[in-house]
Coordinates of C-alpha atoms in Angstrom, one line a residue:
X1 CA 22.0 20.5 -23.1
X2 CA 20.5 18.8 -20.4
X3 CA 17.9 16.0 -20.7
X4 CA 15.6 18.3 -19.8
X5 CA 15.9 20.8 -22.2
X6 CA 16.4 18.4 -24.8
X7 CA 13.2 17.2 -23.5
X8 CA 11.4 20.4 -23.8
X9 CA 12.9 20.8 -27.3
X10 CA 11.9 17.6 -28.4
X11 CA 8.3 18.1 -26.9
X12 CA 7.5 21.9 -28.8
X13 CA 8.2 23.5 -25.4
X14 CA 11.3 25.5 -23.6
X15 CA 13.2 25.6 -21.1
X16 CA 13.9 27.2 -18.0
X17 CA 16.1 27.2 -15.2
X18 CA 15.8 28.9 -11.7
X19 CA 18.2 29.2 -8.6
X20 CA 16.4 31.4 -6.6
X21 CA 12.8 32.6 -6.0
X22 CA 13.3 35.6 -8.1
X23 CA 14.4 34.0 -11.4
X24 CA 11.4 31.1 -10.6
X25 CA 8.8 34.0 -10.6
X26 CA 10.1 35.7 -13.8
X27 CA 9.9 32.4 -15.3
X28 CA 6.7 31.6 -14.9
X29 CA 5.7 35.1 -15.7
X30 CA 7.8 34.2 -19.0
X31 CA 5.7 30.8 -19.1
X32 CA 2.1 32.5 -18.1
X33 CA 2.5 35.2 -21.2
X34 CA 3.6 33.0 -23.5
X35 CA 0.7 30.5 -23.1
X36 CA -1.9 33.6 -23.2
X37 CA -0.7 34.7 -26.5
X38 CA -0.8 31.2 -28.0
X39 CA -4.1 30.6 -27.0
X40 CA -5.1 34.2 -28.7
X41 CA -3.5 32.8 -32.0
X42 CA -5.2 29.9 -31.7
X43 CA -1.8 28.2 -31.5
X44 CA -2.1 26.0 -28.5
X45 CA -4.8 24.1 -30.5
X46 CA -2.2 22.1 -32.4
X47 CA 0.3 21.8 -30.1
X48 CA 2.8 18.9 -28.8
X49 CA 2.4 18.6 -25.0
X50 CA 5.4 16.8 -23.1
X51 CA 3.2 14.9 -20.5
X52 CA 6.2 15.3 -18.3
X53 CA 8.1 11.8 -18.8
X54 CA 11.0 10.5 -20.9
X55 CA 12.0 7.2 -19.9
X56 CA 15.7 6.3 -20.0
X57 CA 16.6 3.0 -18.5
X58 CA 19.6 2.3 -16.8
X59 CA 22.6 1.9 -19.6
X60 CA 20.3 2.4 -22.5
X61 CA 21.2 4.1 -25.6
X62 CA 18.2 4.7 -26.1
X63 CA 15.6 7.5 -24.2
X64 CA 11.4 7.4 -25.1
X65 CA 9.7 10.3 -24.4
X66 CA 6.1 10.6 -24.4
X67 CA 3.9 13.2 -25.7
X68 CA -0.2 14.5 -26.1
X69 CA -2.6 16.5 -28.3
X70 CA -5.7 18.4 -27.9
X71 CA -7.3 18.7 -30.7
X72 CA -7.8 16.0 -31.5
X73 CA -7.0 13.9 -28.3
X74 CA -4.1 12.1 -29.5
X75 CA -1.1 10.6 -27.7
X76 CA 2.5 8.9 -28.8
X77 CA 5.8 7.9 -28.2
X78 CA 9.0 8.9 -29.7
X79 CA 12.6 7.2 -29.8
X80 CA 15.6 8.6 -29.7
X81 CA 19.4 8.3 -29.2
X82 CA 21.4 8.9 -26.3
X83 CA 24.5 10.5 -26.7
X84 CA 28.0 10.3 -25.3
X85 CA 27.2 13.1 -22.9
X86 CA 23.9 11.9 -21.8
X87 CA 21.6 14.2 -23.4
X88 CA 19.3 13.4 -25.9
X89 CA 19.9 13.4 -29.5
X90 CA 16.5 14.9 -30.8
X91 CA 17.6 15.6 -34.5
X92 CA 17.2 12.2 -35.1
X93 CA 14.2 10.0 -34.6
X94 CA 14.4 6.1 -34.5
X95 CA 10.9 5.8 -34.6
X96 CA 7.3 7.2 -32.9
X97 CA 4.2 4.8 -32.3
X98 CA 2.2 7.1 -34.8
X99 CA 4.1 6.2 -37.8
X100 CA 2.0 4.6 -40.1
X101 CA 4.2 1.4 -40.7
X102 CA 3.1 0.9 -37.2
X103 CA -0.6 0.7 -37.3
X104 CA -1.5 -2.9 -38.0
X105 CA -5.2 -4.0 -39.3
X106 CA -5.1 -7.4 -36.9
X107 CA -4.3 -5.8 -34.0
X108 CA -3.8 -8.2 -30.7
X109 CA -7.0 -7.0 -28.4
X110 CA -7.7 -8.1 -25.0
X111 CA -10.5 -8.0 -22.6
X112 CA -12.2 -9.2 -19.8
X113 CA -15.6 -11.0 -19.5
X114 CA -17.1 -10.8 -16.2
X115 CA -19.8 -13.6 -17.0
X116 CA -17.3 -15.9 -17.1
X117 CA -14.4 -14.5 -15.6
X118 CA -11.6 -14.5 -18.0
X119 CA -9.9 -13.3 -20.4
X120 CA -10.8 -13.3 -23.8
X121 CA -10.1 -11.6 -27.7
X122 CA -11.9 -8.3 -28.3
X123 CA -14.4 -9.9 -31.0
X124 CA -18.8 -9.0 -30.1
X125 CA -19.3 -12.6 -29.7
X126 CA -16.7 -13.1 -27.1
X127 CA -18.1 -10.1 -25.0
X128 CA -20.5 -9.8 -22.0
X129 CA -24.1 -8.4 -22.3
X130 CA -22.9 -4.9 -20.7
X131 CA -19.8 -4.5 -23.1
X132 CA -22.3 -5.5 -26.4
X133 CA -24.6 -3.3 -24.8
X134 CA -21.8 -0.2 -24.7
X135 CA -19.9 -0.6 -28.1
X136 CA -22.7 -0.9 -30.5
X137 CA -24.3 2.7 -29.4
X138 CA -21.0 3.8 -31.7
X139 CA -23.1 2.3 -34.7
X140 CA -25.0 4.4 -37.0
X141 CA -28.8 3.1 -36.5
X142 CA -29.4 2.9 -40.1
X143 CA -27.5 0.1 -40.1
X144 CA -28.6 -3.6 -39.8
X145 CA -27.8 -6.1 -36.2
X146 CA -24.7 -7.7 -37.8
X147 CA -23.7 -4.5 -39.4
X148 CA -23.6 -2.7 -36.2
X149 CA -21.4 -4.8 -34.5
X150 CA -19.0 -5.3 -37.2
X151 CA -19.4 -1.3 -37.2
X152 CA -18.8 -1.5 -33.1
X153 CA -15.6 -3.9 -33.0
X154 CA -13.8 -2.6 -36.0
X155 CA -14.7 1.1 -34.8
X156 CA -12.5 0.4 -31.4
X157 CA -9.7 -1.6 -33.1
X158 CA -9.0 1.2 -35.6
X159 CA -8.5 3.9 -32.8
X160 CA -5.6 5.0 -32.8
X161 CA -3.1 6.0 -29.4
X162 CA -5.2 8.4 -27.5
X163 CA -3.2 10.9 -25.2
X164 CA -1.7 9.9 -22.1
X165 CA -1.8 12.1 -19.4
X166 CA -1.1 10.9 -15.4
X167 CA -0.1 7.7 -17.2
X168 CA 3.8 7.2 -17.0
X169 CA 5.2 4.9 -20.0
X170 CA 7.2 1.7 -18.2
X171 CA 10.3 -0.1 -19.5
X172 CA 10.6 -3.6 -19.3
X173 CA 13.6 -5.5 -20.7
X174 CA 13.5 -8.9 -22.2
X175 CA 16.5 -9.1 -23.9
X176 CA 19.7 -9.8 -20.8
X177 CA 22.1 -8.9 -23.9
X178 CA 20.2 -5.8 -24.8
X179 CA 19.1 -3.3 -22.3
X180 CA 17.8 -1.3 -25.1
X181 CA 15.3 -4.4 -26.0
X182 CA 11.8 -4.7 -24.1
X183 CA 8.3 -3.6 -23.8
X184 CA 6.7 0.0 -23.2
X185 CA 3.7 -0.3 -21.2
X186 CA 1.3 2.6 -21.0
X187 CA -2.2 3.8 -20.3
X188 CA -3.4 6.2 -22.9
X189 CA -7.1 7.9 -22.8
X190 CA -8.8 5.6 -25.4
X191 CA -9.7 2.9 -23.4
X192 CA -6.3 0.4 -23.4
X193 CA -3.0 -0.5 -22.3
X194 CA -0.8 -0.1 -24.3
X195 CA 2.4 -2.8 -24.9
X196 CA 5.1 -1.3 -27.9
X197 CA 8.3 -3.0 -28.8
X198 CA 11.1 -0.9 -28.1
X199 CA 12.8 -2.3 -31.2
X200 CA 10.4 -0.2 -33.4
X201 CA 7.6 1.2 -31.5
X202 CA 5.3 -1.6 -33.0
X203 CA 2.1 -2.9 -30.6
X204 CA 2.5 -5.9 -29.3
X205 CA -0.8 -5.9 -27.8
X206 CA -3.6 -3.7 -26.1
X207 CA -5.5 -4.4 -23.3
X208 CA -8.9 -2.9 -22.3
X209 CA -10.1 -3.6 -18.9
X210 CA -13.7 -4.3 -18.0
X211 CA -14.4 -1.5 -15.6
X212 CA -14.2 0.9 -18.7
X213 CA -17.7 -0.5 -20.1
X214 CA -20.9 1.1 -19.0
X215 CA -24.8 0.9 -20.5
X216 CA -25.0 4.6 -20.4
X217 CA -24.9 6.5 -23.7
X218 CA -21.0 8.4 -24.0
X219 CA -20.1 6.9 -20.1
X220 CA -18.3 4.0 -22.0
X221 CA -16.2 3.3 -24.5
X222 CA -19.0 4.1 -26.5
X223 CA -17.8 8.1 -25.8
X224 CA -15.0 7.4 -28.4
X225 CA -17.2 8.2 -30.8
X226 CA -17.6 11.9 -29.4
X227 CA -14.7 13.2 -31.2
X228 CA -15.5 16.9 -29.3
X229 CA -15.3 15.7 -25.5
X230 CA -12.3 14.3 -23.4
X231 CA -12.3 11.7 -20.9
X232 CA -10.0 9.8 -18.9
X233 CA -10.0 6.1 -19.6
X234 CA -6.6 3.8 -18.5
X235 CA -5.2 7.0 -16.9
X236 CA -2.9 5.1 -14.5
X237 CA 0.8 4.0 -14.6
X238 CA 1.2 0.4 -14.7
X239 CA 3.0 -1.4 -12.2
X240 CA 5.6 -4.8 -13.5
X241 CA 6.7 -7.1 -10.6
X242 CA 8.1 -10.2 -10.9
X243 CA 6.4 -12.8 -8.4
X244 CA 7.8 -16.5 -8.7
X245 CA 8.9 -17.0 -12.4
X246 CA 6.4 -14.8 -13.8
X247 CA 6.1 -11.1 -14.5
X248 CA 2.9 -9.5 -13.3
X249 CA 1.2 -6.6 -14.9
X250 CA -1.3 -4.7 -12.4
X251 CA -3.0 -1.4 -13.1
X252 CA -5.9 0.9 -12.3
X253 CA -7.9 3.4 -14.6
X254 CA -7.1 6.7 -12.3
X255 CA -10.2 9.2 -12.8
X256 CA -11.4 6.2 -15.5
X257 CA -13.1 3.8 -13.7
X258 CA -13.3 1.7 -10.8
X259 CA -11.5 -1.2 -11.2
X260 CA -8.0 -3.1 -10.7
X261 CA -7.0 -5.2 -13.4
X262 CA -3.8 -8.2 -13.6
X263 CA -2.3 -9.6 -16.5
X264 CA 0.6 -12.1 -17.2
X265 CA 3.0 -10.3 -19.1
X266 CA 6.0 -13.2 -18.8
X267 CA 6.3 -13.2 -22.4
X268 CA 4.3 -10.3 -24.3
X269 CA 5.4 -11.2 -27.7
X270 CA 3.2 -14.5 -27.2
X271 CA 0.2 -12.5 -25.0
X272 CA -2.9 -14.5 -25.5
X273 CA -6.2 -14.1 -23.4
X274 CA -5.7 -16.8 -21.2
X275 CA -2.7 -14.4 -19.7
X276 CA -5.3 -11.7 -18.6
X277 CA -5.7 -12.9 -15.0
X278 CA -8.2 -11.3 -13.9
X279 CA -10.1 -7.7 -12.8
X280 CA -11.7 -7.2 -9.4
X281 CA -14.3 -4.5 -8.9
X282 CA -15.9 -4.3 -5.6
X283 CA -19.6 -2.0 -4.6
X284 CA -17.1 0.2 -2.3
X285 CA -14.8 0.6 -5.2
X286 CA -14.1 4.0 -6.0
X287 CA -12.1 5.8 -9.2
X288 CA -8.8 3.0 -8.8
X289 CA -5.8 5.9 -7.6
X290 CA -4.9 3.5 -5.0
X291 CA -1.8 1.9 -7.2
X292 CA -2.2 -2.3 -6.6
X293 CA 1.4 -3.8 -5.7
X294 CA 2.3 -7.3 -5.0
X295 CA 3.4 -9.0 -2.3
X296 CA 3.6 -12.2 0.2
X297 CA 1.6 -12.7 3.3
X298 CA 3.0 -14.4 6.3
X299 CA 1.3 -17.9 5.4
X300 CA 3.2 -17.2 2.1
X301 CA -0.1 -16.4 -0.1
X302 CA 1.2 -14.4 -3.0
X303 CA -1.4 -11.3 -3.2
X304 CA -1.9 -8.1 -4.3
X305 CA -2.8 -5.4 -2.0
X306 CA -4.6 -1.9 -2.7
X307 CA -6.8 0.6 -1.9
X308 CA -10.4 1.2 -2.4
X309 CA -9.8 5.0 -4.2
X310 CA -11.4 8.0 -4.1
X311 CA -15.0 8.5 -4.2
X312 CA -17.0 10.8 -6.7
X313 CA -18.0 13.5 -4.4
X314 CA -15.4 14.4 -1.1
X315 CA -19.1 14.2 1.1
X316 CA -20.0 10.5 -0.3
X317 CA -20.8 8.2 2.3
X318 CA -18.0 5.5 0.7
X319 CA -16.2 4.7 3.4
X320 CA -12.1 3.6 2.7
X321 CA -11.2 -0.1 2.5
X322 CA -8.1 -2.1 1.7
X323 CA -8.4 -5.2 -0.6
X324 CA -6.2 -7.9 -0.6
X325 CA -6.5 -10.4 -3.0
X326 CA -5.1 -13.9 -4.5
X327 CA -2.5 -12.5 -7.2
X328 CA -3.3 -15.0 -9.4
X329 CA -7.1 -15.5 -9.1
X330 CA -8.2 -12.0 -7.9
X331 CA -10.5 -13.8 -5.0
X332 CA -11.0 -11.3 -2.5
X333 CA -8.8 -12.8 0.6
X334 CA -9.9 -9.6 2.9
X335 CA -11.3 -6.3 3.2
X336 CA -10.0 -4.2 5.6
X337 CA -12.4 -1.3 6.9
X338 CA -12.6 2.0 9.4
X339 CA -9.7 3.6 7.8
X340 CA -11.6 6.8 7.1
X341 CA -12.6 8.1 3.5
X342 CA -10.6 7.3 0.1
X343 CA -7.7 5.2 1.1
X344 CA -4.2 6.5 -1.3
X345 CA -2.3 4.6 -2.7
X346 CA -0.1 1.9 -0.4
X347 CA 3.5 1.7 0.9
X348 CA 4.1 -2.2 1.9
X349 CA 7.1 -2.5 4.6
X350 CA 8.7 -5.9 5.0
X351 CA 10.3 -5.5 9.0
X352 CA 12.7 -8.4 9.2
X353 CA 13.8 -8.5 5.7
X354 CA 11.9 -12.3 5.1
X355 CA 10.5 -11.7 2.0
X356 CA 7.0 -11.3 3.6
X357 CA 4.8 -8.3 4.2
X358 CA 4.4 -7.2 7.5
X359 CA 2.7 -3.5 7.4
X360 CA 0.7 -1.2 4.7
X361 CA 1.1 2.5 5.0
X362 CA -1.5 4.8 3.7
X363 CA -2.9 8.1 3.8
X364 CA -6.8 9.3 3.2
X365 CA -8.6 11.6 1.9
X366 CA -9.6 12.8 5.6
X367 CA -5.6 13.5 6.4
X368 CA -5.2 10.1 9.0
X369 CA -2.0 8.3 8.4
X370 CA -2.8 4.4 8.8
X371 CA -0.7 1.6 9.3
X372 CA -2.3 -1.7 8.5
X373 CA -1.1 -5.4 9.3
X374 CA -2.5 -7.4 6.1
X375 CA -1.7 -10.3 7.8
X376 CA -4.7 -10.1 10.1
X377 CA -7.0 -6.7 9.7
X378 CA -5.1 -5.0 12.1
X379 CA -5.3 -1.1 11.8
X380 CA -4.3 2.3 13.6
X381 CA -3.8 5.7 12.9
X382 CA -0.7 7.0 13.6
X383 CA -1.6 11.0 12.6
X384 CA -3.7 13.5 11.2
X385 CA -2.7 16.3 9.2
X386 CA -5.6 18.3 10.1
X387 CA -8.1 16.7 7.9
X388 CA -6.2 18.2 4.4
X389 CA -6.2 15.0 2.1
X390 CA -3.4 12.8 2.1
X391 CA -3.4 11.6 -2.1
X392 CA 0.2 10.2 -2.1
X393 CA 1.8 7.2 -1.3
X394 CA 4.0 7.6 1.8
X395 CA 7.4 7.3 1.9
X396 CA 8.7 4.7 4.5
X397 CA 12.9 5.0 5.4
X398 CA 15.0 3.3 8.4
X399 CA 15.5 5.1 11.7
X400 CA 18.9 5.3 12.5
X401 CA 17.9 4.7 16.4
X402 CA 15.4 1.7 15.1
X403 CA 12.1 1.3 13.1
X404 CA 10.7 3.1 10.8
X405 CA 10.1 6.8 9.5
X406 CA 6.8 7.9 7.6
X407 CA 6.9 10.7 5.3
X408 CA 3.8 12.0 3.3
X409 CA 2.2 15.0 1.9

């Protein structure tokens, strides 16, 4: 079998292949039925969902597929071996994040206080007055001052992996002997991101960005404690780059929040607070689907570059901006503006191959196309696709004749 279907088997699901129009209709007619009578049975309730990803790195041995449920909302990761052939053994497991020899009582929680602008240990005294304010509506109100925030803190760092959705687990190797040793980073749905050891699917560390917290009663993390509604929290792949000698985690919250977040993940066995860089949130910030990359700017300013999202309502007034900021501090170094409504996520072009950025690409919820010079706040649009929303990042490939083609949808 095929990766794929081992997938599928591995994930509670099937199988099917098409090579023409005809057999793609049956299947989904196959599919479509299927679904309709689990959801009679009642069935569907306790399903495994494949959320669409294994990850299989380069040489590995190994392959780590990642999987959801709805009721309740819980996510995980499994492990398995690869075999000779390249599919995946799934009738053994090494090990899943949800195995209880996993689940640690002094977990390694992170944070980010926006009173002083740093990173710090997820403990009530450590936290600003808008995170205090969110976690302890989780407590019972029966329940003394000191008993409701033990109650609060103890109530998030026993949750377990929530389900991760449009969040695609990353592989990072830290072993050069070992490509099957490193670090799974993921965004799951209950308000972290995630580190595991590939080794055996232990956390190394969790992360829960600022931008999550909110005053309002089940708009936070406080909603946790709503076991009967869903919402999307980290719901963002990660992106790992190395910039000098260090290895830099950025990372949005997707339909979330509105924020961008960066951490040092150099060394994550040895993640302490001080390696949370920093989180930038901005009054023109909408829901962060504008993936943050890094780069260098002309005057060699390391930075990272990104979009300002995608409003709440299609007809809000937000207009689209791209931010670029210090990589390392998060200071705002520009904002550039008029680029329509809900700037996508970026495609960064380096033209003479110097190791320095020298255009952004990026599409908007309006359909323009825009090319951006982050040098110096130069913009144009270069198309319109008739005003249907542009929500990926474009695609940017050499012209055999000279510069540059654009692809998008």
């Amino acid at each position: 079998p095929t990766i794929l279907q081992s997938a599928a088997k591995a994930g509670g699901g099937e199988f099917h292949e098409a090579t023409n129009s005809a057999e793609l209709l049956e299947s989904f007619k196959t599919i479509i039925n299927a679904t309709k009578a689990e959801v009679l049975s009642g069935a569907a309730r306790s399903a495994a969902y494949y959320n669409g990803h294994v990850i299989s790195p380069n040489d590995s041995k190994q392959a780590y597929q990642v999987v959801f449920d709805t009721d309740p909302w819980k996510g995980d990761i499994l492990a398995y071996n690869i075999k000779s052939d390249g599919s995946v053994d799934t009738s053994k497991l090494l090990w899943k994040v949800s195995d209880p020899s996993n689940q640690r009582q002094n977990r390694k929680l992170l944070t980010y206080n926006k009173n002083i602008s740093q990173g710090v240990t997820f403990n009530y005294d450590n936290l600003d007055n808008t995170q205090k304010s969110d976690i302890i509506r989780m407590a019972p109100s029966a329940l003394s001052d000191s008993d409701k925030k033990q109650f609060s803190v103890n109530f998030i760092k026993s949750t377990k992996l929530g389900d991760i959705i449009h969040s695609e687990a990353v592989f990072v190797p830290t072993d050069p002997l070992n490509k099957d040793i490193g670090v799974i980073y993921v965004g799951a749905n209950d308000g972290m991101l995630h580190a595991f050891s590939t080794i055996s699917g232990k956390e190394l560390f969790a992360y829960i960005p600022n931008g999550l917290f909110s005053t309002e009663q089940f708009k936070g993390l406080n909603a946790l404690s709503d076991s009967k509604n869903h919402r999307y929290y980290v719901d963002m792949t990660p992106t790992i780059q190395k910039l000098g000698q260090k290895t830099i985690l950025t990372g949005g919250l997707g339909a979330g929040g509105k924020s961008i977040y960066a951490l040092d993940v150099s060394s994550p066995d040895w993640m302490q607070a001080k390696h949370v860089l920093w989180e930038f949130s901005h009054q023109d910030m909408g829901f962060s689907f504008s993936k943050p990359k890094l780069a260098v700017l002309k005057n060699n300013t390391e930075v990272a570059i990104f979009g300002n999202g995608f409003p709440e309502n299609i007809n809000s007034p937000q207009p689209s901006k791209l931010f670029v900021v210090n990589a390392t501090t998060g200071q705002k170094i520009s904002e550039i503006s008029n680029l329509g409504k809900g700037l996508s996520s970026t495609e960064l072009v380096d033209m003479n191959n110097d190791g320095k950025i020298d255009r952004v690409y990026a599409g908007d919820l309006q359909g323009n196309l825009w090319v951006i010079d982050p040098n110096n706040g130069v913009s144009k649009k270069l198309f319109n696709a008739n005003n249907q929303p542009i929500t990926t990042k474009p695609v940017v490939l050499g012209h055999p004749k000279g510069g540059v083609m654009v692809l998008f949808g």
